[in-house]
PDB file of C-alpha atoms in Angstrom:
ATOM      1  CA  UNK I   1       4.290  -4.211  49.144  1.00  0.00           C
ATOM      2  CA  UNK I   2       1.059  -2.856  47.602  1.00  0.00           C
ATOM      3  CA  UNK I   3      -1.736  -4.652  45.868  1.00  0.00           C
ATOM      4  CA  UNK I   4      -1.271  -6.947  42.885  1.00  0.00           C
ATOM      5  CA  UNK I   5      -2.226  -5.712  39.434  1.00  0.00           C
ATOM      6  CA  UNK I   6      -5.769  -6.248  38.237  1.00  0.00           C
ATOM      7  CA  UNK I   7      -6.728  -9.132  35.985  1.00  0.00           C
ATOM      8  CA  UNK I   8      -6.271  -7.134  32.779  1.00  0.00           C
ATOM      9  CA  UNK I   9      -2.917  -5.717  33.872  1.00  0.00           C
ATOM     10  CA  UNK I  10      -3.923  -2.083  34.549  1.00  0.00           C
ATOM     11  CA  UNK I  11      -3.607  -0.498  37.979  1.00  0.00           C
ATOM     12  CA  UNK I  12      -6.732   1.486  38.899  1.00  0.00           C
ATOM     13  CA  UNK I  13      -4.767   3.252  41.649  1.00  0.00           C
ATOM     14  CA  UNK I  14      -2.438   4.880  39.119  1.00  0.00           C
ATOM     15  CA  UNK I  15      -4.324   7.692  37.379  1.00  0.00           C
ATOM     16  CA  UNK I  16      -1.021   9.377  36.635  1.00  0.00           C
ATOM     17  CA  UNK I  17       0.129   6.356  34.656  1.00  0.00           C
ATOM     18  CA  UNK I  18      -3.179   6.246  32.784  1.00  0.00           C
ATOM     19  CA  UNK I  19      -2.892   9.936  31.879  1.00  0.00           C
ATOM     20  CA  UNK I  20       0.699   9.437  30.722  1.00  0.00           C
ATOM     21  CA  UNK I  21      -0.309   6.542  28.472  1.00  0.00           C
ATOM     22  CA  UNK I  22      -3.230   8.627  27.218  1.00  0.00           C
ATOM     23  CA  UNK I  23      -0.962  11.503  26.215  1.00  0.00           C
ATOM     24  CA  UNK I  24       1.450   9.037  24.604  1.00  0.00           C
ATOM     25  CA  UNK I  25      -1.347   7.456  22.561  1.00  0.00           C
ATOM     26  CA  UNK I  26      -2.534  10.848  21.356  1.00  0.00           C
ATOM     27  CA  UNK I  27       0.985  11.794  20.300  1.00  0.00           C
ATOM     28  CA  UNK I  28       1.494   8.433  18.583  1.00  0.00           C
ATOM     29  CA  UNK I  29      -1.775   8.905  16.699  1.00  0.00           C
ATOM     30  CA  UNK I  30      -0.107  11.766  14.828  1.00  0.00           C
ATOM     31  CA  UNK I  31       2.163   9.313  12.995  1.00  0.00           C
ATOM     32  CA  UNK I  32      -0.586   7.364  11.166  1.00  0.00           C
ATOM     33  CA  UNK I  33      -2.495  10.636  10.747  1.00  0.00           C
ATOM     34  CA  UNK I  34       0.445  12.073   8.801  1.00  0.00           C
ATOM     35  CA  UNK I  35       0.692   8.859   6.778  1.00  0.00           C
ATOM     36  CA  UNK I  36      -3.020   9.131   5.972  1.00  0.00           C
ATOM     37  CA  UNK I  37      -2.588  12.727   4.807  1.00  0.00           C
ATOM     38  CA  UNK I  38       0.391  11.744   2.642  1.00  0.00           C
ATOM     39  CA  UNK I  39      -1.518   8.823   1.091  1.00  0.00           C
ATOM     40  CA  UNK I  40      -4.522  10.904   0.042  1.00  0.00           C
ATOM     41  CA  UNK I  41      -2.870  14.290  -0.563  1.00  0.00           C
ATOM     42  CA  UNK I  42       0.330  13.228  -2.312  1.00  0.00           C
ATOM     43  CA  UNK I  43       0.739   9.517  -3.059  1.00  0.00           C
ATOM     44  CA  UNK I  44      -2.680   8.848  -4.601  1.00  0.00           C
ATOM     45  CA  UNK I  45      -2.807  12.024  -6.759  1.00  0.00           C
ATOM     46  CA  UNK I  46       0.767  11.410  -7.925  1.00  0.00           C
ATOM     47  CA  UNK I  47       0.041   7.830  -9.023  1.00  0.00           C
ATOM     48  CA  UNK I  48      -3.220   8.951 -10.646  1.00  0.00           C
ATOM     49  CA  UNK I  49      -1.508  11.700 -12.675  1.00  0.00           C
ATOM     50  CA  UNK I  50       1.372   9.417 -13.648  1.00  0.00           C
ATOM     51  CA  UNK I  51      -1.023   6.760 -14.920  1.00  0.00           C
ATOM     52  CA  UNK I  52      -2.998   9.333 -16.912  1.00  0.00           C
ATOM     53  CA  UNK I  53       0.190  10.686 -18.485  1.00  0.00           C
ATOM     54  CA  UNK I  54       1.302   7.168 -19.373  1.00  0.00           C
ATOM     55  CA  UNK I  55      -2.042   6.296 -20.968  1.00  0.00           C
ATOM     56  CA  UNK I  56      -1.941   9.520 -22.970  1.00  0.00           C
ATOM     57  CA  UNK I  57       1.643   9.021 -24.155  1.00  0.00           C
ATOM     58  CA  UNK I  58       2.173   8.313 -27.849  1.00  0.00           C
ATOM     59  CA  UNK I  59       5.106   6.795 -29.745  1.00  0.00           C
ATOM     60  CA  UNK I  60       7.976   9.205 -30.169  1.00  0.00           C
ATOM     61  CA  UNK I  61       8.203  10.916 -33.550  1.00  0.00           C
ATOM     62  CA  UNK I  62      11.227  10.175 -35.674  1.00  0.00           C
ATOM     63  CA  UNK I  63      12.795  13.546 -34.855  1.00  0.00           C
ATOM     64  CA  UNK I  64      12.034  13.603 -31.147  1.00  0.00           C
ATOM     65  CA  UNK I  65      14.584  15.431 -29.048  1.00  0.00           C
ATOM     66  CA  UNK I  66      16.335  13.727 -26.162  1.00  0.00           C
ATOM     67  CA  UNK I  67      14.295  15.662 -23.617  1.00  0.00           C
ATOM     68  CA  UNK I  68      11.012  14.783 -25.312  1.00  0.00           C
ATOM     69  CA  UNK I  69      11.893  11.110 -25.575  1.00  0.00           C
ATOM     70  CA  UNK I  70      12.915  11.042 -21.926  1.00  0.00           C
ATOM     71  CA  UNK I  71       9.730  12.609 -20.598  1.00  0.00           C
ATOM     72  CA  UNK I  72       6.730  12.621 -22.903  1.00  0.00           C
ATOM     73  CA  UNK I  73       6.591   9.882 -25.513  1.00  0.00           C
ATOM     74  CA  UNK I  74       7.098   6.139 -25.816  1.00  0.00           C
ATOM     75  CA  UNK I  75      10.365   5.087 -27.414  1.00  0.00           C
ATOM     76  CA  UNK I  76      11.259   1.586 -28.612  1.00  0.00           C
ATOM     77  CA  UNK I  77      14.616  -0.094 -28.200  1.00  0.00           C
ATOM     78  CA  UNK I  78      15.965  -3.503 -29.178  1.00  0.00           C
ATOM     79  CA  UNK I  79      17.812  -5.546 -26.587  1.00  0.00           C
ATOM     80  CA  UNK I  80      19.220  -9.017 -26.179  1.00  0.00           C
ATOM     81  CA  UNK I  81      18.213 -11.191 -23.263  1.00  0.00           C
ATOM     82  CA  UNK I  82      21.224 -12.163 -21.150  1.00  0.00           C
ATOM     83  CA  UNK I  83      19.352 -14.201 -18.544  1.00  0.00           C
ATOM     84  CA  UNK I  84      16.020 -14.452 -16.784  1.00  0.00           C
ATOM     85  CA  UNK I  85      15.048 -15.222 -13.198  1.00  0.00           C
ATOM     86  CA  UNK I  86      11.691 -16.843 -12.443  1.00  0.00           C
ATOM     87  CA  UNK I  87      11.474 -17.791  -8.793  1.00  0.00           C
ATOM     88  CA  UNK I  88       8.061 -18.527  -7.341  1.00  0.00           C
ATOM     89  CA  UNK I  89       7.367 -18.775  -3.645  1.00  0.00           C
ATOM     90  CA  UNK I  90       8.183 -16.457  -0.777  1.00  0.00           C
ATOM     91  CA  UNK I  91       9.961 -14.305  -1.649  1.00  0.00           C
ATOM     92  CA  UNK I  92       9.356 -14.448  -5.390  1.00  0.00           C
ATOM     93  CA  UNK I  93      11.635 -12.941  -8.007  1.00  0.00           C
ATOM     94  CA  UNK I  94      10.906 -12.241 -11.680  1.00  0.00           C
ATOM     95  CA  UNK I  95      13.673 -10.485 -13.603  1.00  0.00           C
ATOM     96  CA  UNK I  96      15.196 -10.178 -17.053  1.00  0.00           C
ATOM     97  CA  UNK I  97      18.729  -8.987 -17.650  1.00  0.00           C
ATOM     98  CA  UNK I  98      19.090  -7.146 -20.963  1.00  0.00           C
ATOM     99  CA  UNK I  99      21.957  -5.688 -22.952  1.00  0.00           C
ATOM    100  CA  UNK I 100      22.289  -3.652 -26.122  1.00  0.00           C
ATOM    101  CA  UNK I 101      24.865  -3.791 -28.897  1.00  0.00           C
ATOM    102  CA  UNK I 102      27.076  -1.313 -27.118  1.00  0.00           C
ATOM    103  CA  UNK I 103      27.896  -1.458 -23.419  1.00  0.00           C
ATOM    104  CA  UNK I 104      24.556  -0.934 -21.670  1.00  0.00           C
ATOM    105  CA  UNK I 105      23.235  -3.705 -19.428  1.00  0.00           C
ATOM    106  CA  UNK I 106      20.247  -3.500 -17.112  1.00  0.00           C
ATOM    107  CA  UNK I 107      17.757  -5.553 -15.116  1.00  0.00           C
ATOM    108  CA  UNK I 108      13.997  -5.287 -15.594  1.00  0.00           C
ATOM    109  CA  UNK I 109      11.744  -6.397 -12.724  1.00  0.00           C
ATOM    110  CA  UNK I 110       8.309  -7.916 -13.227  1.00  0.00           C
ATOM    111  CA  UNK I 111       5.427  -8.650 -10.898  1.00  0.00           C
ATOM    112  CA  UNK I 112       4.750 -12.146 -12.277  1.00  0.00           C
ATOM    113  CA  UNK I 113       6.290 -14.666 -14.692  1.00  0.00           C
ATOM    114  CA  UNK I 114       3.836 -14.397 -17.562  1.00  0.00           C
ATOM    115  CA  UNK I 115       2.967 -14.107 -20.263  1.00  0.00           C
ATOM    116  CA  UNK I 116       6.383 -13.224 -21.695  1.00  0.00           C
ATOM    117  CA  UNK I 117       9.105 -13.588 -19.063  1.00  0.00           C
ATOM    118  CA  UNK I 118       8.712 -17.338 -18.582  1.00  0.00           C
ATOM    119  CA  UNK I 119       9.093 -17.822 -22.363  1.00  0.00           C
ATOM    120  CA  UNK I 120      12.341 -15.895 -22.772  1.00  0.00           C
ATOM    121  CA  UNK I 121      15.693 -17.591 -23.261  1.00  0.00           C
ATOM    122  CA  UNK I 122      19.229 -16.144 -23.282  1.00  0.00           C
ATOM    123  CA  UNK I 123      19.991 -14.710 -26.696  1.00  0.00           C
ATOM    124  CA  UNK I 124      16.389 -13.779 -27.522  1.00  0.00           C
ATOM    125  CA  UNK I 125      15.873 -10.391 -29.111  1.00  0.00           C
ATOM    126  CA  UNK I 126      13.161  -8.292 -27.486  1.00  0.00           C
ATOM    127  CA  UNK I 127      11.652  -4.844 -27.952  1.00  0.00           C
ATOM    128  CA  UNK I 128      11.534  -2.617 -24.890  1.00  0.00           C
ATOM    129  CA  UNK I 129       9.117   0.296 -24.607  1.00  0.00           C
ATOM    130  CA  UNK I 130      10.688   3.110 -22.609  1.00  0.00           C
ATOM    131  CA  UNK I 131       8.766   5.926 -20.911  1.00  0.00           C
ATOM    132  CA  UNK I 132      10.396   8.542 -18.708  1.00  0.00           C
ATOM    133  CA  UNK I 133      13.644   6.569 -18.706  1.00  0.00           C
ATOM    134  CA  UNK I 134      11.949   3.380 -17.439  1.00  0.00           C
ATOM    135  CA  UNK I 135      11.353   0.166 -19.370  1.00  0.00           C
ATOM    136  CA  UNK I 136       7.596  -0.202 -18.974  1.00  0.00           C
ATOM    137  CA  UNK I 137       6.864  -2.973 -21.497  1.00  0.00           C
ATOM    138  CA  UNK I 138       8.846  -5.844 -22.976  1.00  0.00           C
ATOM    139  CA  UNK I 139       7.614  -7.634 -26.091  1.00  0.00           C
ATOM    140  CA  UNK I 140       8.622 -10.442 -28.433  1.00  0.00           C
ATOM    141  CA  UNK I 141       6.686 -11.788 -31.416  1.00  0.00           C
ATOM    142  CA  UNK I 142       3.545  -9.951 -30.368  1.00  0.00           C
ATOM    143  CA  UNK I 143       3.618 -11.128 -26.748  1.00  0.00           C
ATOM    144  CA  UNK I 144       3.812  -8.180 -24.349  1.00  0.00           C
ATOM    145  CA  UNK I 145       4.340  -7.907 -20.612  1.00  0.00           C
ATOM    146  CA  UNK I 146       4.378  -4.799 -18.432  1.00  0.00           C
ATOM    147  CA  UNK I 147       7.252  -4.358 -16.029  1.00  0.00           C
ATOM    148  CA  UNK I 148       6.938  -3.738 -12.317  1.00  0.00           C
ATOM    149  CA  UNK I 149       7.496   0.013 -12.786  1.00  0.00           C
ATOM    150  CA  UNK I 150       4.799   0.461 -15.428  1.00  0.00           C
ATOM    151  CA  UNK I 151       2.058   2.792 -14.128  1.00  0.00           C
ATOM    152  CA  UNK I 152      -1.123   0.961 -13.175  1.00  0.00           C
ATOM    153  CA  UNK I 153      -4.640   2.018 -12.326  1.00  0.00           C
ATOM    154  CA  UNK I 154      -4.553   0.573  -8.799  1.00  0.00           C
ATOM    155  CA  UNK I 155      -5.456   3.614  -6.733  1.00  0.00           C
ATOM    156  CA  UNK I 156      -7.768   1.450  -4.647  1.00  0.00           C
ATOM    157  CA  UNK I 157      -4.753   0.066  -2.771  1.00  0.00           C
ATOM    158  CA  UNK I 158      -3.422   3.585  -2.148  1.00  0.00           C
ATOM    159  CA  UNK I 159      -6.802   4.371  -0.654  1.00  0.00           C
ATOM    160  CA  UNK I 160      -6.771   1.158   1.411  1.00  0.00           C
ATOM    161  CA  UNK I 161      -3.420   2.049   2.970  1.00  0.00           C
ATOM    162  CA  UNK I 162      -4.553   5.620   3.646  1.00  0.00           C
ATOM    163  CA  UNK I 163      -7.825   4.407   5.160  1.00  0.00           C
ATOM    164  CA  UNK I 164      -6.011   1.960   7.433  1.00  0.00           C
ATOM    165  CA  UNK I 165      -3.717   4.746   8.619  1.00  0.00           C
ATOM    166  CA  UNK I 166      -6.753   6.936   9.356  1.00  0.00           C
ATOM    167  CA  UNK I 167      -8.430   4.168  11.359  1.00  0.00           C
ATOM    168  CA  UNK I 168      -5.291   3.456  13.381  1.00  0.00           C
ATOM    169  CA  UNK I 169      -4.892   7.168  14.108  1.00  0.00           C
ATOM    170  CA  UNK I 170      -8.510   7.452  15.193  1.00  0.00           C
ATOM    171  CA  UNK I 171      -8.232   4.396  17.436  1.00  0.00           C
ATOM    172  CA  UNK I 172      -5.083   5.623  19.168  1.00  0.00           C
ATOM    173  CA  UNK I 173      -6.559   9.102  19.621  1.00  0.00           C
ATOM    174  CA  UNK I 174      -9.870   7.867  21.086  1.00  0.00           C
ATOM    175  CA  UNK I 175      -8.130   5.421  23.419  1.00  0.00           C
ATOM    176  CA  UNK I 176      -5.811   8.196  24.553  1.00  0.00           C
ATOM    177  CA  UNK I 177      -8.651  10.650  25.194  1.00  0.00           C
ATOM    178  CA  UNK I 178     -10.533   7.970  27.154  1.00  0.00           C
ATOM    179  CA  UNK I 179      -7.593   7.578  29.522  1.00  0.00           C
ATOM    180  CA  UNK I 180      -7.296  11.323  30.014  1.00  0.00           C
ATOM    181  CA  UNK I 181     -11.021  11.750  30.611  1.00  0.00           C
ATOM    182  CA  UNK I 182     -11.318   8.800  32.985  1.00  0.00           C
ATOM    183  CA  UNK I 183      -7.914   7.742  34.285  1.00  0.00           C
ATOM    184  CA  UNK I 184      -9.507   5.411  36.871  1.00  0.00           C
ATOM    185  CA  UNK I 185     -12.183   3.939  34.645  1.00  0.00           C
ATOM    186  CA  UNK I 186     -11.467   3.942  30.917  1.00  0.00           C
ATOM    187  CA  UNK I 187     -13.006   0.629  29.938  1.00  0.00           C
ATOM    188  CA  UNK I 188     -13.607  -0.696  27.353  1.00  0.00           C
ATOM    189  CA  UNK I 189     -10.929   1.431  25.668  1.00  0.00           C
ATOM    190  CA  UNK I 190      -8.114  -0.987  26.453  1.00  0.00           C
ATOM    191  CA  UNK I 191      -5.837  -3.057  24.267  1.00  0.00           C
ATOM    192  CA  UNK I 192      -7.195  -6.344  25.545  1.00  0.00           C
ATOM    193  CA  UNK I 193      -9.623  -7.235  24.080  1.00  0.00           C
ATOM    194  CA  UNK I 194     -11.217  -4.169  22.453  1.00  0.00           C
ATOM    195  CA  UNK I 195      -8.133  -2.528  21.015  1.00  0.00           C
ATOM    196  CA  UNK I 196      -6.643  -5.737  19.670  1.00  0.00           C
ATOM    197  CA  UNK I 197      -9.810  -6.868  17.916  1.00  0.00           C
ATOM    198  CA  UNK I 198     -10.493  -3.391  16.588  1.00  0.00           C
ATOM    199  CA  UNK I 199      -7.032  -3.197  15.032  1.00  0.00           C
ATOM    200  CA  UNK I 200      -7.387  -6.659  13.484  1.00  0.00           C
ATOM    201  CA  UNK I 201     -10.792  -5.679  12.107  1.00  0.00           C
ATOM    202  CA  UNK I 202      -9.358  -2.486  10.589  1.00  0.00           C
ATOM    203  CA  UNK I 203      -6.487  -4.287   8.841  1.00  0.00           C
ATOM    204  CA  UNK I 204      -8.691  -7.096   7.538  1.00  0.00           C
ATOM    205  CA  UNK I 205     -11.453  -4.759   6.354  1.00  0.00           C
ATOM    206  CA  UNK I 206      -9.200  -2.323   4.482  1.00  0.00           C
ATOM    207  CA  UNK I 207      -7.497  -5.028   2.458  1.00  0.00           C
ATOM    208  CA  UNK I 208     -10.653  -7.120   2.087  1.00  0.00           C
ATOM    209  CA  UNK I 209     -12.228  -4.072   0.443  1.00  0.00           C
ATOM    210  CA  UNK I 210      -9.149  -2.744  -1.368  1.00  0.00           C
ATOM    211  CA  UNK I 211      -8.072  -5.912  -3.189  1.00  0.00           C
ATOM    212  CA  UNK I 212     -11.492  -6.757  -4.695  1.00  0.00           C
ATOM    213  CA  UNK I 213     -11.853  -3.092  -5.644  1.00  0.00           C
ATOM    214  CA  UNK I 214      -8.660  -3.397  -7.719  1.00  0.00           C
ATOM    215  CA  UNK I 215      -9.830  -6.616  -9.376  1.00  0.00           C
ATOM    216  CA  UNK I 216     -13.313  -5.305 -10.134  1.00  0.00           C
ATOM    217  CA  UNK I 217     -12.148  -1.820 -11.068  1.00  0.00           C
ATOM    218  CA  UNK I 218     -14.568   0.199  -8.930  1.00  0.00           C
ATOM    219  CA  UNK I 219     -13.611   3.814  -8.026  1.00  0.00           C
ATOM    220  CA  UNK I 220     -10.953   4.253  -5.330  1.00  0.00           C
ATOM    221  CA  UNK I 221     -13.170   6.445  -3.146  1.00  0.00           C
ATOM    222  CA  UNK I 222     -15.428   3.484  -2.432  1.00  0.00           C
ATOM    223  CA  UNK I 223     -12.608   1.934  -0.378  1.00  0.00           C
ATOM    224  CA  UNK I 224     -12.550   4.529   2.436  1.00  0.00           C
ATOM    225  CA  UNK I 225     -16.337   4.864   2.310  1.00  0.00           C
ATOM    226  CA  UNK I 226     -16.909   1.123   2.712  1.00  0.00           C
ATOM    227  CA  UNK I 227     -13.933   0.454   4.977  1.00  0.00           C
ATOM    228  CA  UNK I 228     -14.708   3.149   7.525  1.00  0.00           C
ATOM    229  CA  UNK I 229     -18.398   2.246   7.580  1.00  0.00           C
ATOM    230  CA  UNK I 230     -17.674  -1.422   8.276  1.00  0.00           C
ATOM    231  CA  UNK I 231     -15.112  -0.713  10.993  1.00  0.00           C
ATOM    232  CA  UNK I 232     -17.330   1.859  12.740  1.00  0.00           C
ATOM    233  CA  UNK I 233     -20.218  -0.613  12.739  1.00  0.00           C
ATOM    234  CA  UNK I 234     -17.986  -3.415  14.059  1.00  0.00           C
ATOM    235  CA  UNK I 235     -16.561  -1.099  16.724  1.00  0.00           C
ATOM    236  CA  UNK I 236     -20.055  -0.212  17.941  1.00  0.00           C
ATOM    237  CA  UNK I 237     -20.996  -3.890  18.185  1.00  0.00           C
ATOM    238  CA  UNK I 238     -17.834  -4.715  20.118  1.00  0.00           C
ATOM    239  CA  UNK I 239     -18.359  -1.696  22.378  1.00  0.00           C
ATOM    240  CA  UNK I 240     -21.866  -2.852  23.264  1.00  0.00           C
ATOM    241  CA  UNK I 241     -20.490  -6.248  24.242  1.00  0.00           C
ATOM    242  CA  UNK I 242     -17.795  -4.781  26.479  1.00  0.00           C
ATOM    243  CA  UNK I 243     -19.679  -2.753  29.039  1.00  0.00           C
ATOM    244  CA  UNK I 244     -17.703  -1.376  32.000  1.00  0.00           C
ATOM    245  CA  UNK I 245     -17.892  -3.493  35.123  1.00  0.00           C
ATOM    246  CA  UNK I 246     -14.806  -5.666  35.336  1.00  0.00           C
ATOM    247  CA  UNK I 247     -11.198  -4.759  35.933  1.00  0.00           C
ATOM    248  CA  UNK I 248      -9.613  -2.420  33.410  1.00  0.00           C
ATOM    249  CA  UNK I 249      -7.584  -3.968  30.660  1.00  0.00           C
ATOM    250  CA  UNK I 250      -4.128  -3.061  29.515  1.00  0.00           C
TER     251      UNK I 250
END
């Protein structure tokens, strides 16, 4: 009933199947390509502008209108701590429930327990800094802590996500074109082992570059420059080690 599949799982006698998978890969490459465009054209500029606006914001004047206080300046409000949640581990949870003297009650999320959240007790009075209707800073006795929604200068991670999307799109597109151009012999552009290791390399490289870039504070554009260079170099090395000759992979 026909010949068994090759060692890597692909059937060299099925060029139609190879072309179909090639077209599918090219179409699927559009998804990360769109995500890449969104990351660099919308998400990164939006976070950059929001952070700049936040850094430029000043305390609200005494006669600030409601619209001005809601959008432009930093207003201060006094609240009472109802309870706090400090849960380390996976998943972690860092929250403070606040209430005012009237009927308002809300929950403020944080990215870590310190330096203020872990010190708070129910009944403590705190000062909340509000910007664009969000509590961005909580303080008590001179100790301040930014909330999870406070704008941060961490565009390097936006760039890392966008770069990873670009690399995944490029990989899917190239692998798809290889199957269309050579449906009977498209090695080494197969998932096993080239595609798998190339994807792992892309993910590791983007975050290995992005996270230190955030900690060090180097410009965000160094992330795609370094990430793409490293992955292209690694891909060329892997390609040289996977010359055509054996059975096609999956």
